[in-house]
Coordinates of C-alpha atoms in Angstrom, one line a residue:
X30 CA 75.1 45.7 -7.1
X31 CA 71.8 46.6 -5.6
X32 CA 70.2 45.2 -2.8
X33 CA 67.0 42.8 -3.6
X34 CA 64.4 44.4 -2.0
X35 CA 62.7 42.4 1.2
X36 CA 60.1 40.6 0.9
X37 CA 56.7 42.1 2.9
X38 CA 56.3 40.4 6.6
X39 CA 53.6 38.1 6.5
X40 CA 50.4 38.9 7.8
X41 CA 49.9 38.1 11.4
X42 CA 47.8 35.1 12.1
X43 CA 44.2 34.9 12.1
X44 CA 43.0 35.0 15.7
X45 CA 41.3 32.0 16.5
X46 CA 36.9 32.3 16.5
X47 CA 34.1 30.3 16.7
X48 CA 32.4 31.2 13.5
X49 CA 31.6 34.1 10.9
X50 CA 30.1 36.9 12.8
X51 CA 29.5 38.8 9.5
X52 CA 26.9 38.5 7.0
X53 CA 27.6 36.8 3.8
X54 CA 25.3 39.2 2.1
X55 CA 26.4 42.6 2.9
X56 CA 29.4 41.9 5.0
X57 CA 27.8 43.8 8.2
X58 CA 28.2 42.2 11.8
X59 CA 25.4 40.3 12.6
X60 CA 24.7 40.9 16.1
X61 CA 21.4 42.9 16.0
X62 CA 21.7 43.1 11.9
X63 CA 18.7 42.3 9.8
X64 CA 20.0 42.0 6.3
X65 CA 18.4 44.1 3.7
X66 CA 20.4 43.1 0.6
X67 CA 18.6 41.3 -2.2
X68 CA 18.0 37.6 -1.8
X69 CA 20.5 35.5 -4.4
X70 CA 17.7 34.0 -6.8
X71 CA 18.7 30.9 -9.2
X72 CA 19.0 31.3 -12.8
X73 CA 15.9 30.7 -15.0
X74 CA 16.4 26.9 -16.3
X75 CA 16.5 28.6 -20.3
X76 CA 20.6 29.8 -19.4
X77 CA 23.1 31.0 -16.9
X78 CA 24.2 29.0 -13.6
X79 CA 22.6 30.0 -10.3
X80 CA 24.9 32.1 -8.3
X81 CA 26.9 29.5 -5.6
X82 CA 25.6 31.0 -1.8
X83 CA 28.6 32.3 0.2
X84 CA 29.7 29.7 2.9
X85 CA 29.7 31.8 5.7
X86 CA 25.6 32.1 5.6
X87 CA 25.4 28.4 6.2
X88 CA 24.1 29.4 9.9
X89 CA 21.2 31.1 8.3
X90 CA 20.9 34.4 9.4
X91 CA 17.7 35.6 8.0
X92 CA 14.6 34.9 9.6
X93 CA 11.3 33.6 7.9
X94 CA 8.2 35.3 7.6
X95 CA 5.4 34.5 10.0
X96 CA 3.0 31.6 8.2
X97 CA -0.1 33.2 7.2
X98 CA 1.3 36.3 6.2
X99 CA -0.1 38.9 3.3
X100 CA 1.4 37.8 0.4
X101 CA 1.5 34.0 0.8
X102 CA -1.5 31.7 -0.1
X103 CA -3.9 30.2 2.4
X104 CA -2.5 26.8 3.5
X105 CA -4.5 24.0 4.9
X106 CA -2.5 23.2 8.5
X107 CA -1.0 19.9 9.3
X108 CA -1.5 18.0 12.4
X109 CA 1.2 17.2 14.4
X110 CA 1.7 13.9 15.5
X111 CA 3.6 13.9 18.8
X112 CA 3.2 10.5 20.3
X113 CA 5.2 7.4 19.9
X114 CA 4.5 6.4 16.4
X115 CA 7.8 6.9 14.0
X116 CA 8.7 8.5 11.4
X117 CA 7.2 7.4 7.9
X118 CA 10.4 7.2 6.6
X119 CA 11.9 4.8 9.5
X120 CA 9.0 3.1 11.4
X121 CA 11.4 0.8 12.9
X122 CA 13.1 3.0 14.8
X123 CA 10.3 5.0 17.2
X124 CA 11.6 8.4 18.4
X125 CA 11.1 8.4 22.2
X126 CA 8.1 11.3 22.7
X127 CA 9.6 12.6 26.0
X128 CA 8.0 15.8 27.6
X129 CA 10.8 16.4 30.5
X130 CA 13.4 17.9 27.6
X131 CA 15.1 21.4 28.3
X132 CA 12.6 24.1 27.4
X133 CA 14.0 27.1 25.7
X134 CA 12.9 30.5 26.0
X135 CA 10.0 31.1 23.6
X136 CA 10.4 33.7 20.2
X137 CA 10.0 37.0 21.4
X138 CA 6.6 37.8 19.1
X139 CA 4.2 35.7 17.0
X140 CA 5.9 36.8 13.7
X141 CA 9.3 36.7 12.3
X142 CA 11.3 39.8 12.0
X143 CA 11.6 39.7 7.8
X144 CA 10.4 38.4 5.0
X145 CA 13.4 35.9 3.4
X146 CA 12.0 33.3 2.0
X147 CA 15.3 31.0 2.1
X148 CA 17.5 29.5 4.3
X149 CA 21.1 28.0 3.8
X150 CA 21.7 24.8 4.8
X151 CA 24.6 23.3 4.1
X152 CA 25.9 25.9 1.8
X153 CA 23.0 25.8 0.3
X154 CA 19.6 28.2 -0.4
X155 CA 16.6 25.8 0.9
X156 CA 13.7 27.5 1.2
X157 CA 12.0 27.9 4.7
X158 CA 8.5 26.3 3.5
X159 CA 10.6 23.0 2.7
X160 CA 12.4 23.0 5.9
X161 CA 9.4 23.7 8.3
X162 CA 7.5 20.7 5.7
X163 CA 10.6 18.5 6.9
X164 CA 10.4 19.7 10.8
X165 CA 6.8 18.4 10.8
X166 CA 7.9 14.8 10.8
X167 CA 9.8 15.2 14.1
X168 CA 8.8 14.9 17.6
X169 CA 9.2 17.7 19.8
X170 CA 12.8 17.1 20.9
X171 CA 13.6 17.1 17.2
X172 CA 11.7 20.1 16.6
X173 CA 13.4 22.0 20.0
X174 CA 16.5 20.5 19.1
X175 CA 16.7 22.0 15.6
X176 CA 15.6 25.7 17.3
X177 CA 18.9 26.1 18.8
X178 CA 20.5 25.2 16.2
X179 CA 20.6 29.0 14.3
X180 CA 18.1 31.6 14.1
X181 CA 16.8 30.1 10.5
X182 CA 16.1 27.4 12.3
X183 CA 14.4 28.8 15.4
X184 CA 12.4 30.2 13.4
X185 CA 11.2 27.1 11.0
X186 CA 10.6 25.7 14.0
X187 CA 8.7 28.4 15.1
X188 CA 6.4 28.0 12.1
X189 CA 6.1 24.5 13.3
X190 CA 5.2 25.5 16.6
X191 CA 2.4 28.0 15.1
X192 CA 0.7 26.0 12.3
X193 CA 0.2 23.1 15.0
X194 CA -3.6 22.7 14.9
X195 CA -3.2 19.0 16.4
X196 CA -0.6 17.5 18.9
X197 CA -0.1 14.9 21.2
X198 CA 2.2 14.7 23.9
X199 CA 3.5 11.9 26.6
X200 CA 4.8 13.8 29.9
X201 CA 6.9 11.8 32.0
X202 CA 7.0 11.5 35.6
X203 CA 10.3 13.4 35.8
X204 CA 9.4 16.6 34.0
X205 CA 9.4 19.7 35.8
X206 CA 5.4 21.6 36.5
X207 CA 6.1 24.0 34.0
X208 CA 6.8 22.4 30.5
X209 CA 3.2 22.4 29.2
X210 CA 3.9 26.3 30.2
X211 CA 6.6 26.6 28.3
X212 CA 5.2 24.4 25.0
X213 CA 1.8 25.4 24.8
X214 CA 2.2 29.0 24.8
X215 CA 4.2 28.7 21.2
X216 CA 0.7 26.4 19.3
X217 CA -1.4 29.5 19.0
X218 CA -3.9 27.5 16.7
X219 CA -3.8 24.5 18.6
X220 CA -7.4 23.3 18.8
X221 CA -6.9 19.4 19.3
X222 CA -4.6 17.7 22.3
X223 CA -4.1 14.5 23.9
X224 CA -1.8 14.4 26.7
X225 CA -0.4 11.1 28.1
X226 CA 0.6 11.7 32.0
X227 CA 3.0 10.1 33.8
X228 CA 2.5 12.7 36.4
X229 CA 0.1 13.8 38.8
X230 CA -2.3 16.1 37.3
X231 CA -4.2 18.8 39.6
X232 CA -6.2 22.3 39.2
X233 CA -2.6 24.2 38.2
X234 CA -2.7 21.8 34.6
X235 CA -6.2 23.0 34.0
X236 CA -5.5 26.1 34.6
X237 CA -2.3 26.0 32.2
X238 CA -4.6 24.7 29.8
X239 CA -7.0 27.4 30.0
X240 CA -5.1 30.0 30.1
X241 CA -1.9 28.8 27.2
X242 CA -4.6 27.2 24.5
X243 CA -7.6 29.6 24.1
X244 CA -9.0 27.8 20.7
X245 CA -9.0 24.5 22.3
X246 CA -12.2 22.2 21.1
X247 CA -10.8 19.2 21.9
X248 CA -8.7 17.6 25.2
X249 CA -7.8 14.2 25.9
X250 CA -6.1 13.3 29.1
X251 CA -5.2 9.7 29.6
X252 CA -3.4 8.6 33.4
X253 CA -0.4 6.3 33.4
X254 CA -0.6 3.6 36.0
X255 CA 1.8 5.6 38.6
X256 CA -0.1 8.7 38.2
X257 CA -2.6 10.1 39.9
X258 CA -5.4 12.4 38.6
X259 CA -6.1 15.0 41.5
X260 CA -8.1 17.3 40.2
X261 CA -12.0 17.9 42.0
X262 CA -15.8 18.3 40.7
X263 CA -15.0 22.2 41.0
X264 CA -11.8 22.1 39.2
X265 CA -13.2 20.5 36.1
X266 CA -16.3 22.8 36.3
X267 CA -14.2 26.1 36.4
X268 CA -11.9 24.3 33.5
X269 CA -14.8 24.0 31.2
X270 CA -16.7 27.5 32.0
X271 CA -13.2 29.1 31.2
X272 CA -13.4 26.7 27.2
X273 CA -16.3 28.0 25.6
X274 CA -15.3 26.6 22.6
X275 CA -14.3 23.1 24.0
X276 CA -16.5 20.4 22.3
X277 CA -14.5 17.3 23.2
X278 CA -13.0 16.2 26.7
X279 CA -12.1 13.1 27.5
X280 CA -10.6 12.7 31.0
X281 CA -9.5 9.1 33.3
X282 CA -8.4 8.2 36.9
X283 CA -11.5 10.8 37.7
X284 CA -11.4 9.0 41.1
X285 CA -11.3 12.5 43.0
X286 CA -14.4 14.0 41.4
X287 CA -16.8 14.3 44.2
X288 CA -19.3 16.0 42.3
X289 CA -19.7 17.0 38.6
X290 CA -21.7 20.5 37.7
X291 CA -21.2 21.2 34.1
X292 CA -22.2 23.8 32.1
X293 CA -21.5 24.3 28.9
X294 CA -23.6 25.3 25.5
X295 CA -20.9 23.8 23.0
X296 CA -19.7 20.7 24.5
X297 CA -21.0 17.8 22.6
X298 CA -18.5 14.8 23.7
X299 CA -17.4 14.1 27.5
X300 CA -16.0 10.8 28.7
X301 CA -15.2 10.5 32.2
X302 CA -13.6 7.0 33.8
X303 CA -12.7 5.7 36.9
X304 CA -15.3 7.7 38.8
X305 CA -16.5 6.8 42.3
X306 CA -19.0 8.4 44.6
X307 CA -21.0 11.1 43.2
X308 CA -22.6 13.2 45.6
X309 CA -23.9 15.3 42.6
X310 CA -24.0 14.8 39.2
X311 CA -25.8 18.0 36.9
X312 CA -25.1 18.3 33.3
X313 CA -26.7 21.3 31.6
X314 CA -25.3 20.4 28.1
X315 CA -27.8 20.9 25.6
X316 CA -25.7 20.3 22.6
X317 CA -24.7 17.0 24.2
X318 CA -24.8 13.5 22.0
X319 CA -22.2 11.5 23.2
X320 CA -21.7 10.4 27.2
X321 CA -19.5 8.0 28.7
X322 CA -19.0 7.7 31.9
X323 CA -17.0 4.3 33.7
X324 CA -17.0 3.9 37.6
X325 CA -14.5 1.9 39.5
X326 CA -16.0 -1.5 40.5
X327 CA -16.0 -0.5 44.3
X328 CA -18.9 -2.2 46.5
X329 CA -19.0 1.3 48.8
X330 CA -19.6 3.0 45.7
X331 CA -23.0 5.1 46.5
X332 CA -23.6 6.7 43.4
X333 CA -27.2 8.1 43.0
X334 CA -27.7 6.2 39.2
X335 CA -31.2 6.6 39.4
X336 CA -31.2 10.9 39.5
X337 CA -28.7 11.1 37.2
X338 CA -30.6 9.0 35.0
X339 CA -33.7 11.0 35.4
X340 CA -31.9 14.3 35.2
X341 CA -30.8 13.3 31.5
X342 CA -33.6 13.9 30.2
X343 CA -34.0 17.5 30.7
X344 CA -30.4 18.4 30.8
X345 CA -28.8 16.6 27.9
X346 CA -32.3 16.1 25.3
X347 CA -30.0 15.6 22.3
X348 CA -27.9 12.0 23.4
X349 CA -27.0 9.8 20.5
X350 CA -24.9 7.5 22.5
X351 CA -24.7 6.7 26.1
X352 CA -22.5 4.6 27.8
X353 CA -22.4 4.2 31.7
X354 CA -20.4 1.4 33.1
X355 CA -21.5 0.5 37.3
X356 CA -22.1 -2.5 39.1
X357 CA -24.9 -0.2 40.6
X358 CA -26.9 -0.5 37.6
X359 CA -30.3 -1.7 38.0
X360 CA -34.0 -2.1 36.5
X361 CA -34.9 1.3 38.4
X362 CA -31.7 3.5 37.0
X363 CA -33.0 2.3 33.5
X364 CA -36.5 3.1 34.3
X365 CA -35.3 6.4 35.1
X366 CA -34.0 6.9 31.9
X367 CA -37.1 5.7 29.9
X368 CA -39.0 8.5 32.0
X369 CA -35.7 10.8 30.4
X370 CA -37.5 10.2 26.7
X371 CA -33.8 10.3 25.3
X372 CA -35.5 8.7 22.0
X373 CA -32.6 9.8 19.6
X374 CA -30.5 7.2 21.3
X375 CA -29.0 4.8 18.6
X376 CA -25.8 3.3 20.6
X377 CA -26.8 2.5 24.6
X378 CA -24.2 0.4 26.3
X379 CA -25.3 -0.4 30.4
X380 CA -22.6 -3.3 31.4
X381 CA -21.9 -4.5 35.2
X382 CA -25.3 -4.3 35.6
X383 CA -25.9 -7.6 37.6
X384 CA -29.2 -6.4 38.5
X385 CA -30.6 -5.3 35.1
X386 CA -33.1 -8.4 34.4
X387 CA -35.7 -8.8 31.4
X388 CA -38.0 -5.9 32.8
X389 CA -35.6 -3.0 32.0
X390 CA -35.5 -4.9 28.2
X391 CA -39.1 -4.0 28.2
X392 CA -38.4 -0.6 29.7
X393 CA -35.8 -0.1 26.6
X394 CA -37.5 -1.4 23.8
X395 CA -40.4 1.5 25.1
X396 CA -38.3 4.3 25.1
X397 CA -35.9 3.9 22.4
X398 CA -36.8 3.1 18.9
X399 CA -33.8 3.0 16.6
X400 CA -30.9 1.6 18.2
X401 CA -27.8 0.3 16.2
X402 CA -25.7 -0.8 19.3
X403 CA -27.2 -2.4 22.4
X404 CA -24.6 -3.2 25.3
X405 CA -25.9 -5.3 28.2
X406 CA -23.1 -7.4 28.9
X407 CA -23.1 -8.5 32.6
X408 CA -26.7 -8.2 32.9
X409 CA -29.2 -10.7 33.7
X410 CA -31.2 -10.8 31.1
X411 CA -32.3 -14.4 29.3
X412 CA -33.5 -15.3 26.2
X413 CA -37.0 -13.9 26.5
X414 CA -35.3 -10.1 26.9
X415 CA -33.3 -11.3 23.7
X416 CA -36.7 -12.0 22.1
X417 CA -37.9 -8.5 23.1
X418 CA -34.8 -7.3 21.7
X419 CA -35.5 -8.9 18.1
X420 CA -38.8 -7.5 17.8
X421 CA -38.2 -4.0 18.6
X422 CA -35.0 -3.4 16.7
X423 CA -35.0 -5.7 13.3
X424 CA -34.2 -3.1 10.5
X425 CA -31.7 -1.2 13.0
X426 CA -29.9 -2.8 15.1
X427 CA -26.1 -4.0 13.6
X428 CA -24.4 -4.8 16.8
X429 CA -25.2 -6.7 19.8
X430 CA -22.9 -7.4 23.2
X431 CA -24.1 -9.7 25.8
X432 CA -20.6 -11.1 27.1
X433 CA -21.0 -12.6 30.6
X434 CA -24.9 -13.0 30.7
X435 CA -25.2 -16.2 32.5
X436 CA -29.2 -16.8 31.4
X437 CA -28.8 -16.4 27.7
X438 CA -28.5 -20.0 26.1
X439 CA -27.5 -21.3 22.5
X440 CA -31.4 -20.9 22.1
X441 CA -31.2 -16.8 22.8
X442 CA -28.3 -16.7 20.1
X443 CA -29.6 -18.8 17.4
X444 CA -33.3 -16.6 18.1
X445 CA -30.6 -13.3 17.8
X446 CA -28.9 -14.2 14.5
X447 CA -32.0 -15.6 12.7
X448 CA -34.2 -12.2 13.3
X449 CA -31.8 -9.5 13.1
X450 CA -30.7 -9.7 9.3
X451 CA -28.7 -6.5 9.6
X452 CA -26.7 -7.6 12.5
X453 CA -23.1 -7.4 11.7
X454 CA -21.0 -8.0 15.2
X455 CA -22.7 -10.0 17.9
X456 CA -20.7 -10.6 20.8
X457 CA -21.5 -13.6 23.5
X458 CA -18.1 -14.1 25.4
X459 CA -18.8 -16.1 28.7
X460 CA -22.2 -16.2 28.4
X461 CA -22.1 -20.0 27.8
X462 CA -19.8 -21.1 30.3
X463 CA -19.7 -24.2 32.5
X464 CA -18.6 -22.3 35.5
X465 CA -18.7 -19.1 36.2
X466 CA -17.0 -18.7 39.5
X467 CA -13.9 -16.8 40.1
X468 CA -13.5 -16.5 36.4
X469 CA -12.1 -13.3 34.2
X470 CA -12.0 -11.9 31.1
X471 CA -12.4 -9.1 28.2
X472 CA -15.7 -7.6 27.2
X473 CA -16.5 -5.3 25.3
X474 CA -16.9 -2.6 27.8
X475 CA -16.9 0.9 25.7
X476 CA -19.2 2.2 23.0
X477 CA -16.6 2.1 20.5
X478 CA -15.6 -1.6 21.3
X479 CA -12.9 -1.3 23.4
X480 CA -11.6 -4.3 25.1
X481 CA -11.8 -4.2 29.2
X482 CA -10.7 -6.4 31.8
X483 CA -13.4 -6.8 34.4
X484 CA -14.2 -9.9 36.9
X485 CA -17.5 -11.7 36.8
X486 CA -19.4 -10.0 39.6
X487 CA -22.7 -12.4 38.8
X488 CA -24.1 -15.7 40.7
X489 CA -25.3 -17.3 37.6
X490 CA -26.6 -20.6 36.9
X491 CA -24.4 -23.4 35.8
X492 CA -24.7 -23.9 31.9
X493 CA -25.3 -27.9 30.9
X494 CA -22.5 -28.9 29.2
X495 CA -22.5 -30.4 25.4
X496 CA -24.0 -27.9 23.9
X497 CA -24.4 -27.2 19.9
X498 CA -24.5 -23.9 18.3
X499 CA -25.6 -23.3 14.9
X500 CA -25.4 -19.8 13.3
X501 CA -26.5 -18.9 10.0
X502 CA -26.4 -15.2 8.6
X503 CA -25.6 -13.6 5.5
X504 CA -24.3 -10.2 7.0
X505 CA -22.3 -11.1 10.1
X506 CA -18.8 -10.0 10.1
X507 CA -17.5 -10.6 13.6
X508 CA -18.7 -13.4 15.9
X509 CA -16.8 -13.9 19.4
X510 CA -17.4 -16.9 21.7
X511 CA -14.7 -16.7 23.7
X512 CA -14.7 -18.5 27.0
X513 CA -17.8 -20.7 26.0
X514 CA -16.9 -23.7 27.7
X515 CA -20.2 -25.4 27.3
X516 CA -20.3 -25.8 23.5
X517 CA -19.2 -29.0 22.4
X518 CA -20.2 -28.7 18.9
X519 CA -20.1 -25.4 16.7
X520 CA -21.7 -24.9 12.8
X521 CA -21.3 -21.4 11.3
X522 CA -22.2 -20.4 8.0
X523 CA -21.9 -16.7 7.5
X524 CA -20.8 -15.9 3.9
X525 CA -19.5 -12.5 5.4
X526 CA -17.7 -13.5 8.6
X527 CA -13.8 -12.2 9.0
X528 CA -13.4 -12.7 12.6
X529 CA -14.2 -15.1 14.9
X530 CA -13.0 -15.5 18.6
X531 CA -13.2 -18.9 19.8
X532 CA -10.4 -18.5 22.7
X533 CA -10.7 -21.1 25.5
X534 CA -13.4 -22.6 24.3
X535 CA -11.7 -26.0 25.6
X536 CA -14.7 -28.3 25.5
X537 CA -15.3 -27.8 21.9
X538 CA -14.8 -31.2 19.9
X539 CA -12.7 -31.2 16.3
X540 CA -14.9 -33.3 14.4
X541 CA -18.1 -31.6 15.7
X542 CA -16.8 -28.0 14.1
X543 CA -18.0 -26.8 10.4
X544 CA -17.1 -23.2 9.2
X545 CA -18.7 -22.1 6.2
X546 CA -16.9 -18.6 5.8
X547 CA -15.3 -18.4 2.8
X548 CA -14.0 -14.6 3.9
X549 CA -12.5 -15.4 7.0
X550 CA -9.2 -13.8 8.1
X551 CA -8.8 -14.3 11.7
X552 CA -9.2 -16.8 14.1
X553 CA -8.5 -16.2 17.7
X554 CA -8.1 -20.1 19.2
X555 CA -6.2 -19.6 22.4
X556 CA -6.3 -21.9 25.0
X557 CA -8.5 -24.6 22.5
X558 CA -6.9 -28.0 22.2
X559 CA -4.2 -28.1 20.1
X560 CA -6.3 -30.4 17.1
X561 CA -9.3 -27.7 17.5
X562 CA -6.2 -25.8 16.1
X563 CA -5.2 -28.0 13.4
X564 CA -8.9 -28.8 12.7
X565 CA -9.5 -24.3 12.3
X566 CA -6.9 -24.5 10.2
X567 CA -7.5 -27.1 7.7
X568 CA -10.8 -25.8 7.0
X569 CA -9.8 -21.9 6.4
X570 CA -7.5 -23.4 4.2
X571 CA -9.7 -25.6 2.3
X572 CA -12.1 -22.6 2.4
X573 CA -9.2 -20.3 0.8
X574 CA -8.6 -22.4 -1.7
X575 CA -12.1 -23.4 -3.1
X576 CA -12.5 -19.4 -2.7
X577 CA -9.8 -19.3 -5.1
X578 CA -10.2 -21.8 -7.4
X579 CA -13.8 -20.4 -8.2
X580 CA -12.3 -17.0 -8.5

């Protein structure tokens, strides 16, 4: 009988690898292998099934084609928003925007090396437009993260990376020097960044700045409280000479700025804080209309207001809105800027300003003629520079700030809200106070109504106590009277009112408070006696429901 014949050995075992090193398409190595074969497209939706993608492309070896590229449509780019607000799909859970992460090496050239439109992820074709859409919605570590994933995904990212026209950034203390280096570099159409240090910033930032973003128009640099801000009057001028594009820059803890010397045709915005001790201050900025410019509330502060006042005028001719921000203020700096003849001015804000009394009221009310925001909290002005006020500016002016005035009275308000009809937000915080001494609090201290914490740096009078306040006006919409400890009685009827501040206003009685706002949403009440509360709140409930009920 003849032998069965034996069986074939079995094939030796696999060896043991990391992955698929060949392509899925055309079965070549991969290493240093751009795949030519056709792309697998689905069936038409009339018949057929799609062809299933081969597993082993699931890395995504194919890289896409640079955005902007010939044959794809113009497409309007996305800002990138990369500080610490969260995703829109969990805004619980806030991704922590850290700028110390491992840097990787940047893609070697601007463009991707072929045109693929897809990418497999998970087994599956997802085309690279969809997965750079979804990339968008991480932070940076997400969006660094997912480059090392595989070379699909470096280079989605890297269309995330170049279609950033917008992005904001935290950099924490512990980052190494060169990570704006190593990010900025890869946002070639980057035109808009705010930076949010937690590290020292000096001349070598600017100069990564200058040299990694060259379509900047607009920088924001904000200083943490441990950081310092080290850069000079000569760094900063360099910085913008190099940015002749840069329209917008907005810089604090500019404590080291001994002089400033700018010169700059297309800058139109600057904000500078925490300044101290100019020895210099020149501004050739013809395009100008916006200036802020806050100095530290030092008593060796020897600023020169009064020439940089004066130089205003023939520097910066085209100011819309000013705000300065110096105990050194006085009647003479503002007398220096009526001699400026900055009449386009519709938004001036001069707060600290002990020494600013009723004759630089008169000096404005010359020089400017259509203000809609007039700032003079800390000043000394009374109620006869409120009168001024009134005449000059009653078809323009919509909002007026005079916390911590100590020589403005109930009178001064009432006069105020009767002959300005198109006043909407009138501010009079500790302006009718018992006792000013050793007291603190917000103001309104920016020209976009920030909220600052300043002490009261005044002598002032002694307000009587038991005072009434009666307000009547048809277009008010935010009235703050916070820290008014000398109104015992309060009547407002302001058909359009939604926010009224009465915090610590501790002498004010329950029964001797009427408020006639049928829109009011918000009460601010801290620090009043607990049946001022009650008394607030029966009466904006009484108010909600006659609204209501006549709805």
């Amino acid at each position: 009988m003849a032998s069965q014949p034996k069986p074939p050995p079995p094939p030796p075992p696999r060896p043991k690898t990391r992955g698929n090193y060949n392509c899925g398409r055309c079965g070549q190595p991969k290493k240093g292998h751009v795949c030519v074969a056709p792309v697998p497209v689905a069936a038409p939706s009339g018949g057929g099934s799609a062809p299933s993608p081969s597993p082993s492309t699931s890395s995504g070896a194919a890289s896409a084609s640079g955005g902007g590229g010939g044959g794809e449509p113009h497409r309007l780019r996305r800002a990138l928003s990369f500080d610490e607000a969260g995703t829109p799909s969990s805004p619980e859970k806030k991704p922590k925007v850290e700028g110390d992460v491992e840097m990787g090496e940047p893609e070697e050239g601007g463009e991707d090396d072929d045109d693929d439109a897809v990418m497999e992820v998970g087994g599956r074709p997802v085309p690279r437009e969809v997965m750079a859409e979804v990339l968008r919605r991480l932070g940076p570590r997400g969006v660094m993260a997912a480059a090392g994933v595989s070379r699909g995904w470096r280079d989605c990212a890297g269309r995330v990376w170049r279609a950033a026209d917008e992005l904001r950034l935290r950099v924490l203390a512990g980052s190494g020097a060169g990570i704006l280096a190593a990010l900025l570099p890869r946002c070639a159409a980057l035109s808009c960044l705010h930076l949010r240090m937690e590290r020292d910033v000096d001349a070598s930032t600017l100069a990564c700045l200058a040299s990694s973003c060259p379509s900047l128009k607009t920088l924001e640099i904000t200083m943490a409280a441990n950081a310092n801000n080290k850069m000079t009057g000569e760094d900063l001028n360099h910085f913008v000479s190099e940015k002749p594009s840069l329209s917008v820059l907005k810089i604090g803890g500019c404590s080291n700025l001994d002089f400033i010397n700018l010169c700059s045709s297309s800058l139109s915005v600057l904000w500078l804080s925490d300044l101290c001790s100019l020895s210099k201050s020149v501004m050739n900025c013809p395009n100008m209309s916006e200036l802020s410019l806050c100095f530290e509330q030092q008593s060796n502060d020897c600023t020169d207001l009064v020439s940089l006042m004066d130089a205003m005028g023939r520097t910066c001719s085209n100011l819309n809105k000013m705000h300065i921000s110096s105990n050194q203020l006085s009647n003479e700096a503002v007398f220096a800027l009526e001699s400026a003849n900055l009449r386009g001015l519709s938004m001036l804000s001069l707060i600290l300003g002990s020494k600013i009394t009723d004759a630089a009221v008169a000096s404005i009310v010359r020089s400017c003629t259509s203000l809609e925001l007039l700032d003079l909290s800390g000043s000394s002005i009374s109620d006869n520079g409120i009168g001024m006020i009134c005449k000059a500016f009653p078809h323009t002016l919509s909002r007026l700030l005079l916390a911590l005035c100590p020589n403005v009275t109930t009178r001064g308000i009432q006069l105020a809200t009767a002959q300005l009809p198109h006043l909407q937000l009138m501010d009079c915080g500790m302006s009718l106070c018992t006792n000013l001494n050793n007291e603190k609090g917000p103001m309104f201290g920016d020209i976009n109504g920030g909220i600052r914490i300043i002490r009261k740096l005044c002598a002032a009078k002694k307000q009587p106590i038991h005072q009434r306040l009666i307000i009547k006006h048809s277009n008010l919409k935010k009235l703050s009277l916070w820290g008014c400890s000398a109104i015992d009685a309060l009547y407002v009827n302001c058909p359009e009112l939604n926010d009224l501040n009465l915090n610590s206003c501790t002498n004010l009685h329950p029964e001797r408070l009427l408020l006639q706002c049928p829109n009011l949403k918000n009460v601010h009440a801290a620090g009043c006696q607990d049946m001022l509360i009650g008394a607030i709140r029966n009466q904006v409930n009484q108010l909600n429901q006659l609204f209501h009920a006549s709805g």
